[in-house]
Amino acid sequence: MVENGYEKLIKEANESIPLFTTLLDTLKQIIDTQNRTINYLAQIDPEIELEVFKENEQLNKFNALITISVLDLLVVCKNLCLASSEWEKIYFTKQGYLIIYETIKTYYKYRSQLQKLIETKHASYIETFKSINNDLRLFKKKHHYDNVIGLIRNKVAGHIDEDFVLYYNTISKLDGEKVGLTISNFIQVIAQLQKLSKDLSSTTNHTLEVEGKSLNILLAKKVANIEEELSKLESISKNKLPLT
């Protein structure tokens, strides 16, 4: 049997949702481990250089943002295809626009930090970063980010407007097929961001391995020094010598 467009989308969503869920779970475990490591190292020696650890943590948090957005949009697409009533279609259309709006808004909070990181540590990715941001700018223009997506988010998705007529007129114009196209275009943009964050994390992980080996040597010396001092104290205690 030949699959129609809806069946294909549902199948792709069903296959992709578990994969992205596993990725998100993995990112959570990595971030938790990184936080414990940073806290542990800071307690051992407050002067230890932790910049590369914090850089990697920042990239993983950014990757988590993109993963959450993709997961939510896949769920929206799947349920738009399965919707049997007009109100269900309206609901998931609203959610689609809301997710896109909030993802872009949150991305802009990360962008300056990400730009600084790329310019100072990963210069080979500068043009890629610029290209992605240009694609995002074109997406916002093509899909009317401010006066369509923003309006829907502010009046009917993020809030229920007090003006019922405005609310009703806004939702009555929502188009499931149109939001499907918007979501598809948006995923193409954030897929580039996800690949970029993955490439940056890969580079940072290599640096982290090198830093980790150096830290292991440093910590081993510190432990040896501590053990030596403890040994001296034990000897003094046994010989009952004054602690001078």
PDB file of C-alpha atoms in Angstrom:
ATOM      1  CA  MET A   1       0.000   0.000   0.000  1.00  0.00           C
ATOM      2  CA  VAL A   2       1.357   3.437  -0.938  1.00  0.00           C
ATOM      3  CA  GLU A   3       1.625   5.793   2.021  1.00  0.00           C
ATOM      4  CA  ASN A   4      -0.086   9.167   1.758  1.00  0.00           C
ATOM      5  CA  GLY A   5       1.514  12.344   3.128  1.00  0.00           C
ATOM      6  CA  TYR A   6      -0.120  12.087   6.542  1.00  0.00           C
ATOM      7  CA  GLU A   7       0.820   8.426   7.003  1.00  0.00           C
ATOM      8  CA  LYS A   8       4.417   9.207   6.110  1.00  0.00           C
ATOM      9  CA  LEU A   9       4.583  12.098   8.615  1.00  0.00           C
ATOM     10  CA  ILE A  10       3.081   9.963  11.390  1.00  0.00           C
ATOM     11  CA  LYS A  11       5.536   7.161  10.657  1.00  0.00           C
ATOM     12  CA  GLU A  12       8.517   9.535  10.674  1.00  0.00           C
ATOM     13  CA  ALA A  13       7.327  11.122  13.925  1.00  0.00           C
ATOM     14  CA  ASN A  14       6.856   7.713  15.583  1.00  0.00           C
ATOM     15  CA  GLU A  15      10.386   6.721  14.548  1.00  0.00           C
ATOM     16  CA  SER A  16      12.011  10.036  15.505  1.00  0.00           C
ATOM     17  CA  ILE A  17      10.357  10.787  18.860  1.00  0.00           C
ATOM     18  CA  PRO A  18      12.033   7.864  20.738  1.00  0.00           C
ATOM     19  CA  LEU A  19      15.421   8.781  19.245  1.00  0.00           C
ATOM     20  CA  PHE A  20      15.229  12.418  20.320  1.00  0.00           C
ATOM     21  CA  THR A  21      13.852  11.385  23.715  1.00  0.00           C
ATOM     22  CA  THR A  22      16.905   9.157  24.239  1.00  0.00           C
ATOM     23  CA  LEU A  23      19.168  12.010  23.141  1.00  0.00           C
ATOM     24  CA  LEU A  24      17.533  14.356  25.647  1.00  0.00           C
ATOM     25  CA  ASP A  25      17.909  11.790  28.452  1.00  0.00           C
ATOM     26  CA  THR A  26      21.583  11.362  27.543  1.00  0.00           C
ATOM     27  CA  LEU A  27      22.163  15.123  27.544  1.00  0.00           C
ATOM     28  CA  LYS A  28      20.564  15.346  30.996  1.00  0.00           C
ATOM     29  CA  GLN A  29      22.919  12.663  32.336  1.00  0.00           C
ATOM     30  CA  ILE A  30      25.949  14.362  30.763  1.00  0.00           C
ATOM     31  CA  ILE A  31      25.018  17.779  32.176  1.00  0.00           C
ATOM     32  CA  ASP A  32      24.426  16.306  35.653  1.00  0.00           C
ATOM     33  CA  THR A  33      27.810  14.564  35.544  1.00  0.00           C
ATOM     34  CA  GLN A  34      29.524  17.746  34.363  1.00  0.00           C
ATOM     35  CA  ASN A  35      27.967  19.749  37.203  1.00  0.00           C
ATOM     36  CA  ARG A  36      29.144  17.215  39.783  1.00  0.00           C
ATOM     37  CA  THR A  37      32.638  17.205  38.265  1.00  0.00           C
ATOM     38  CA  ILE A  38      32.883  21.012  38.239  1.00  0.00           C
ATOM     39  CA  ASN A  39      31.729  21.226  41.868  1.00  0.00           C
ATOM     40  CA  TYR A  40      34.116  18.446  42.919  1.00  0.00           C
ATOM     41  CA  LEU A  41      37.133  20.028  41.224  1.00  0.00           C
ATOM     42  CA  ALA A  42      36.289  23.477  42.604  1.00  0.00           C
ATOM     43  CA  GLN A  43      36.214  22.039  46.138  1.00  0.00           C
ATOM     44  CA  ILE A  44      39.580  20.348  45.687  1.00  0.00           C
ATOM     45  CA  ASP A  45      41.241  23.453  44.285  1.00  0.00           C
ATOM     46  CA  PRO A  46      39.305  26.718  43.725  1.00  0.00           C
ATOM     47  CA  GLU A  47      42.093  27.879  41.390  1.00  0.00           C
ATOM     48  CA  ILE A  48      41.733  24.983  38.930  1.00  0.00           C
ATOM     49  CA  GLU A  49      40.926  26.236  35.422  1.00  0.00           C
ATOM     50  CA  LEU A  50      37.410  25.003  34.562  1.00  0.00           C
ATOM     51  CA  GLU A  51      36.689  27.063  31.437  1.00  0.00           C
ATOM     52  CA  VAL A  52      36.634  24.116  29.038  1.00  0.00           C
ATOM     53  CA  PHE A  53      34.225  22.217  31.323  1.00  0.00           C
ATOM     54  CA  LYS A  54      31.868  25.192  31.480  1.00  0.00           C
ATOM     55  CA  GLU A  55      32.140  25.667  27.711  1.00  0.00           C
ATOM     56  CA  ASN A  56      31.129  22.057  27.117  1.00  0.00           C
ATOM     57  CA  GLU A  57      28.262  22.378  29.598  1.00  0.00           C
ATOM     58  CA  GLN A  58      27.000  25.465  27.752  1.00  0.00           C
ATOM     59  CA  LEU A  59      27.030  23.624  24.412  1.00  0.00           C
ATOM     60  CA  ASN A  60      25.169  20.641  25.857  1.00  0.00           C
ATOM     61  CA  LYS A  61      22.487  22.917  27.343  1.00  0.00           C
ATOM     62  CA  PHE A  62      22.105  24.595  23.966  1.00  0.00           C
ATOM     63  CA  ASN A  63      21.791  21.195  22.278  1.00  0.00           C
ATOM     64  CA  ALA A  64      19.118  20.285  24.841  1.00  0.00           C
ATOM     65  CA  LEU A  65      17.116  23.394  23.899  1.00  0.00           C
ATOM     66  CA  ILE A  66      17.127  22.419  20.228  1.00  0.00           C
ATOM     67  CA  THR A  67      16.270  18.787  21.041  1.00  0.00           C
ATOM     68  CA  ILE A  68      13.275  19.825  23.178  1.00  0.00           C
ATOM     69  CA  SER A  69      12.009  22.054  20.363  1.00  0.00           C
ATOM     70  CA  VAL A  70      12.294  19.299  17.745  1.00  0.00           C
ATOM     71  CA  LEU A  71      10.582  16.790  20.055  1.00  0.00           C
ATOM     72  CA  ASP A  72       7.660  19.130  20.726  1.00  0.00           C
ATOM     73  CA  LEU A  73       7.259  19.969  17.040  1.00  0.00           C
ATOM     74  CA  LEU A  74       7.275  16.283  16.085  1.00  0.00           C
ATOM     75  CA  VAL A  75       4.469  15.665  18.588  1.00  0.00           C
ATOM     76  CA  VAL A  76       2.532  18.610  17.119  1.00  0.00           C
ATOM     77  CA  CYS A  77       2.960  17.349  13.549  1.00  0.00           C
ATOM     78  CA  LYS A  78       1.886  13.829  14.489  1.00  0.00           C
ATOM     79  CA  ASN A  79      -1.246  15.003  16.270  1.00  0.00           C
ATOM     80  CA  LEU A  80      -2.183  17.439  13.518  1.00  0.00           C
ATOM     81  CA  CYS A  81      -2.234  14.458  11.175  1.00  0.00           C
ATOM     82  CA  LEU A  82      -4.310  12.403  13.618  1.00  0.00           C
ATOM     83  CA  ALA A  83      -6.736  15.195  14.586  1.00  0.00           C
ATOM     84  CA  SER A  84     -10.362  14.282  13.891  1.00  0.00           C
ATOM     85  CA  SER A  85     -12.030  17.521  14.917  1.00  0.00           C
ATOM     86  CA  GLU A  86     -11.511  21.150  13.968  1.00  0.00           C
ATOM     87  CA  TRP A  87     -10.787  22.157  17.567  1.00  0.00           C
ATOM     88  CA  GLU A  88      -8.027  19.542  17.840  1.00  0.00           C
ATOM     89  CA  LYS A  89      -6.430  20.981  14.701  1.00  0.00           C
ATOM     90  CA  ILE A  90      -6.708  24.500  16.134  1.00  0.00           C
ATOM     91  CA  TYR A  91      -5.130  23.398  19.411  1.00  0.00           C
ATOM     92  CA  PHE A  92      -2.089  21.758  17.824  1.00  0.00           C
ATOM     93  CA  THR A  93      -1.728  24.595  15.317  1.00  0.00           C
ATOM     94  CA  LYS A  94      -1.547  27.037  18.237  1.00  0.00           C
ATOM     95  CA  GLN A  95       1.024  24.832  19.950  1.00  0.00           C
ATOM     96  CA  GLY A  96       3.160  24.693  16.818  1.00  0.00           C
ATOM     97  CA  TYR A  97       3.360  28.471  16.555  1.00  0.00           C
ATOM     98  CA  LEU A  98       3.969  28.792  20.314  1.00  0.00           C
ATOM     99  CA  ILE A  99       6.910  26.359  20.243  1.00  0.00           C
ATOM    100  CA  ILE A 100       8.499  28.130  17.265  1.00  0.00           C
ATOM    101  CA  TYR A 101       8.130  31.532  18.924  1.00  0.00           C
ATOM    102  CA  GLU A 102       9.557  30.411  22.269  1.00  0.00           C
ATOM    103  CA  THR A 103      12.429  28.492  20.654  1.00  0.00           C
ATOM    104  CA  ILE A 104      13.564  31.568  18.718  1.00  0.00           C
ATOM    105  CA  LYS A 105      13.142  33.789  21.777  1.00  0.00           C
ATOM    106  CA  THR A 106      15.230  31.437  23.924  1.00  0.00           C
ATOM    107  CA  TYR A 107      17.835  30.971  21.180  1.00  0.00           C
ATOM    108  CA  TYR A 108      18.459  34.710  21.122  1.00  0.00           C
ATOM    109  CA  LYS A 109      19.378  34.501  24.814  1.00  0.00           C
ATOM    110  CA  TYR A 110      22.100  31.991  23.911  1.00  0.00           C
ATOM    111  CA  ARG A 111      23.210  33.588  20.642  1.00  0.00           C
ATOM    112  CA  SER A 112      25.641  36.216  21.913  1.00  0.00           C
ATOM    113  CA  GLN A 113      27.393  33.678  24.168  1.00  0.00           C
ATOM    114  CA  LEU A 114      27.520  31.174  21.328  1.00  0.00           C
ATOM    115  CA  GLN A 115      28.878  33.809  18.947  1.00  0.00           C
ATOM    116  CA  LYS A 116      31.596  34.812  21.406  1.00  0.00           C
ATOM    117  CA  LEU A 117      32.544  31.168  21.951  1.00  0.00           C
ATOM    118  CA  ILE A 118      32.805  30.530  18.207  1.00  0.00           C
ATOM    119  CA  GLU A 119      34.784  33.695  17.504  1.00  0.00           C
ATOM    120  CA  THR A 120      37.299  33.047  20.287  1.00  0.00           C
ATOM    121  CA  LYS A 121      37.608  29.243  20.274  1.00  0.00           C
ATOM    122  CA  HIS A 122      36.122  27.847  17.046  1.00  0.00           C
ATOM    123  CA  ALA A 123      36.857  30.387  14.311  1.00  0.00           C
ATOM    124  CA  SER A 124      36.438  27.801  11.532  1.00  0.00           C
ATOM    125  CA  TYR A 125      32.683  27.761  12.271  1.00  0.00           C
ATOM    126  CA  ILE A 126      32.120  31.521  12.021  1.00  0.00           C
ATOM    127  CA  GLU A 127      30.754  31.425   8.462  1.00  0.00           C
ATOM    128  CA  THR A 128      28.519  28.456   9.278  1.00  0.00           C
ATOM    129  CA  PHE A 129      27.124  30.327  12.257  1.00  0.00           C
ATOM    130  CA  LYS A 130      26.487  33.438  10.163  1.00  0.00           C
ATOM    131  CA  SER A 131      24.752  31.366   7.476  1.00  0.00           C
ATOM    132  CA  ILE A 132      22.429  29.721   9.998  1.00  0.00           C
ATOM    133  CA  ASN A 133      21.487  33.061  11.523  1.00  0.00           C
ATOM    134  CA  ASN A 134      20.786  34.416   8.050  1.00  0.00           C
ATOM    135  CA  ASP A 135      18.525  31.414   7.357  1.00  0.00           C
ATOM    136  CA  LEU A 136      16.707  32.114  10.623  1.00  0.00           C
ATOM    137  CA  ARG A 137      16.256  35.764   9.642  1.00  0.00           C
ATOM    138  CA  LEU A 138      14.818  34.705   6.264  1.00  0.00           C
ATOM    139  CA  PHE A 139      12.510  32.209   8.011  1.00  0.00           C
ATOM    140  CA  LYS A 140      11.161  34.945  10.294  1.00  0.00           C
ATOM    141  CA  LYS A 141      10.517  37.196   7.311  1.00  0.00           C
ATOM    142  CA  LYS A 142       8.912  34.493   5.161  1.00  0.00           C
ATOM    143  CA  HIS A 143       6.613  33.217   7.904  1.00  0.00           C
ATOM    144  CA  HIS A 144       5.847  36.640   9.421  1.00  0.00           C
ATOM    145  CA  TYR A 145       7.381  36.028  12.827  1.00  0.00           C
ATOM    146  CA  ASP A 146       6.232  39.304  14.394  1.00  0.00           C
ATOM    147  CA  ASN A 147       2.756  39.889  12.982  1.00  0.00           C
ATOM    148  CA  VAL A 148       1.597  36.276  12.582  1.00  0.00           C
ATOM    149  CA  ILE A 149       3.562  33.893  14.824  1.00  0.00           C
ATOM    150  CA  GLY A 150       3.977  36.546  17.535  1.00  0.00           C
ATOM    151  CA  LEU A 151       0.315  37.560  17.352  1.00  0.00           C
ATOM    152  CA  ILE A 152      -0.863  33.957  17.676  1.00  0.00           C
ATOM    153  CA  ARG A 153       1.512  33.370  20.577  1.00  0.00           C
ATOM    154  CA  ASN A 154       0.435  36.521  22.418  1.00  0.00           C
ATOM    155  CA  LYS A 155      -3.310  36.388  21.757  1.00  0.00           C
ATOM    156  CA  VAL A 156      -4.346  32.734  21.589  1.00  0.00           C
ATOM    157  CA  ALA A 157      -1.445  30.347  22.385  1.00  0.00           C
ATOM    158  CA  GLY A 158       0.595  31.785  25.247  1.00  0.00           C
ATOM    159  CA  HIS A 159      -2.447  33.627  26.620  1.00  0.00           C
ATOM    160  CA  ILE A 160      -6.207  33.689  26.109  1.00  0.00           C
ATOM    161  CA  ASP A 161      -7.010  37.231  25.097  1.00  0.00           C
ATOM    162  CA  GLU A 162      -9.740  39.028  27.026  1.00  0.00           C
ATOM    163  CA  ASP A 163     -11.293  40.159  23.753  1.00  0.00           C
ATOM    164  CA  PHE A 164     -13.267  37.054  22.801  1.00  0.00           C
ATOM    165  CA  VAL A 165     -14.040  38.352  19.312  1.00  0.00           C
ATOM    166  CA  LEU A 166     -10.338  38.925  18.614  1.00  0.00           C
ATOM    167  CA  TYR A 167      -9.535  35.493  20.062  1.00  0.00           C
ATOM    168  CA  TYR A 168     -12.208  33.773  17.982  1.00  0.00           C
ATOM    169  CA  ASN A 169     -11.332  35.615  14.778  1.00  0.00           C
ATOM    170  CA  THR A 170      -7.656  34.736  15.246  1.00  0.00           C
ATOM    171  CA  ILE A 171      -8.169  31.011  15.803  1.00  0.00           C
ATOM    172  CA  SER A 172     -10.727  30.792  12.988  1.00  0.00           C
ATOM    173  CA  LYS A 173      -7.959  31.778  10.547  1.00  0.00           C
ATOM    174  CA  LEU A 174      -5.504  29.133  11.739  1.00  0.00           C
ATOM    175  CA  ASP A 175      -4.483  26.732   8.992  1.00  0.00           C
ATOM    176  CA  GLY A 176      -3.127  23.284   9.892  1.00  0.00           C
ATOM    177  CA  GLU A 177      -1.450  22.775   6.513  1.00  0.00           C
ATOM    178  CA  LYS A 178       0.169  26.196   6.705  1.00  0.00           C
ATOM    179  CA  VAL A 179       1.602  25.587  10.176  1.00  0.00           C
ATOM    180  CA  GLY A 180       2.818  22.195   8.961  1.00  0.00           C
ATOM    181  CA  LEU A 181       4.860  23.935   6.261  1.00  0.00           C
ATOM    182  CA  THR A 182       6.109  26.509   8.781  1.00  0.00           C
ATOM    183  CA  ILE A 183       7.198  23.752  11.175  1.00  0.00           C
ATOM    184  CA  SER A 184       8.950  21.882   8.354  1.00  0.00           C
ATOM    185  CA  ASN A 185      10.899  25.008   7.359  1.00  0.00           C
ATOM    186  CA  PHE A 186      11.758  25.776  10.969  1.00  0.00           C
ATOM    187  CA  ILE A 187      13.049  22.263  11.660  1.00  0.00           C
ATOM    188  CA  GLN A 188      15.382  22.644   8.668  1.00  0.00           C
ATOM    189  CA  VAL A 189      16.893  25.720  10.327  1.00  0.00           C
ATOM    190  CA  ILE A 190      17.243  24.311  13.842  1.00  0.00           C
ATOM    191  CA  ALA A 191      18.604  21.034  12.450  1.00  0.00           C
ATOM    192  CA  GLN A 192      21.567  23.132  11.267  1.00  0.00           C
ATOM    193  CA  LEU A 193      21.911  24.584  14.770  1.00  0.00           C
ATOM    194  CA  GLN A 194      21.835  21.103  16.259  1.00  0.00           C
ATOM    195  CA  LYS A 195      24.572  19.907  13.896  1.00  0.00           C
ATOM    196  CA  LEU A 196      26.654  22.975  14.730  1.00  0.00           C
ATOM    197  CA  SER A 197      26.320  22.396  18.474  1.00  0.00           C
ATOM    198  CA  LYS A 198      27.208  18.726  17.959  1.00  0.00           C
ATOM    199  CA  ASP A 199      30.335  19.637  15.949  1.00  0.00           C
ATOM    200  CA  LEU A 200      31.378  22.215  18.547  1.00  0.00           C
ATOM    201  CA  SER A 201      30.804  19.703  21.365  1.00  0.00           C
ATOM    202  CA  SER A 202      32.935  17.140  19.527  1.00  0.00           C
ATOM    203  CA  THR A 203      35.803  19.628  19.273  1.00  0.00           C
ATOM    204  CA  THR A 204      35.399  20.680  22.899  1.00  0.00           C
ATOM    205  CA  ASN A 205      35.265  17.045  24.043  1.00  0.00           C
ATOM    206  CA  HIS A 206      38.693  16.478  22.486  1.00  0.00           C
ATOM    207  CA  THR A 207      40.050  19.483  24.390  1.00  0.00           C
ATOM    208  CA  LEU A 208      38.315  18.173  27.501  1.00  0.00           C
ATOM    209  CA  GLU A 209      40.128  14.839  27.173  1.00  0.00           C
ATOM    210  CA  VAL A 210      43.490  16.614  27.014  1.00  0.00           C
ATOM    211  CA  GLU A 211      42.565  18.869  29.935  1.00  0.00           C
ATOM    212  CA  GLY A 212      41.301  15.845  31.852  1.00  0.00           C
ATOM    213  CA  LYS A 213      44.645  14.067  31.579  1.00  0.00           C
ATOM    214  CA  SER A 214      46.464  17.157  32.845  1.00  0.00           C
ATOM    215  CA  LEU A 215      44.003  17.505  35.705  1.00  0.00           C
ATOM    216  CA  ASN A 216      44.449  13.843  36.640  1.00  0.00           C
ATOM    217  CA  ILE A 217      48.199  14.403  36.965  1.00  0.00           C
ATOM    218  CA  LEU A 218      47.655  17.590  38.969  1.00  0.00           C
ATOM    219  CA  LEU A 219      45.114  15.950  41.289  1.00  0.00           C
ATOM    220  CA  ALA A 220      47.338  12.910  41.769  1.00  0.00           C
ATOM    221  CA  LYS A 221      50.146  15.212  42.941  1.00  0.00           C
ATOM    222  CA  LYS A 222      47.791  17.009  45.311  1.00  0.00           C
ATOM    223  CA  VAL A 223      46.556  13.700  46.755  1.00  0.00           C
ATOM    224  CA  ALA A 224      50.176  12.529  47.154  1.00  0.00           C
ATOM    225  CA  ASN A 225      51.022  15.760  48.990  1.00  0.00           C
ATOM    226  CA  ILE A 226      48.019  15.359  51.269  1.00  0.00           C
ATOM    227  CA  GLU A 227      48.944  11.752  52.013  1.00  0.00           C
ATOM    228  CA  GLU A 228      52.505  12.823  52.781  1.00  0.00           C
ATOM    229  CA  GLU A 229      51.306  15.464  55.243  1.00  0.00           C
ATOM    230  CA  LEU A 230      48.912  12.998  56.864  1.00  0.00           C
ATOM    231  CA  SER A 231      51.758  10.512  57.196  1.00  0.00           C
ATOM    232  CA  LYS A 232      53.865  13.150  58.963  1.00  0.00           C
ATOM    233  CA  LEU A 233      51.027  13.944  61.347  1.00  0.00           C
ATOM    234  CA  GLU A 234      50.556  10.267  62.111  1.00  0.00           C
ATOM    235  CA  SER A 235      54.270   9.874  62.819  1.00  0.00           C
ATOM    236  CA  ILE A 236      54.274  12.901  65.087  1.00  0.00           C
ATOM    237  CA  SER A 237      51.251  11.565  66.954  1.00  0.00           C
ATOM    238  CA  LYS A 238      52.851   8.164  67.511  1.00  0.00           C
ATOM    239  CA  ASN A 239      56.090   9.683  68.785  1.00  0.00           C
ATOM    240  CA  LYS A 240      54.148  12.185  70.882  1.00  0.00           C
ATOM    241  CA  LEU A 241      56.251  15.013  69.538  1.00  0.00           C
ATOM    242  CA  PRO A 242      55.061  18.577  69.936  1.00  0.00           C
ATOM    243  CA  LEU A 243      53.367  19.960  66.859  1.00  0.00           C
ATOM    244  CA  THR A 244      55.996  22.609  66.113  1.00  0.00           C
TER     245      THR A 244
END
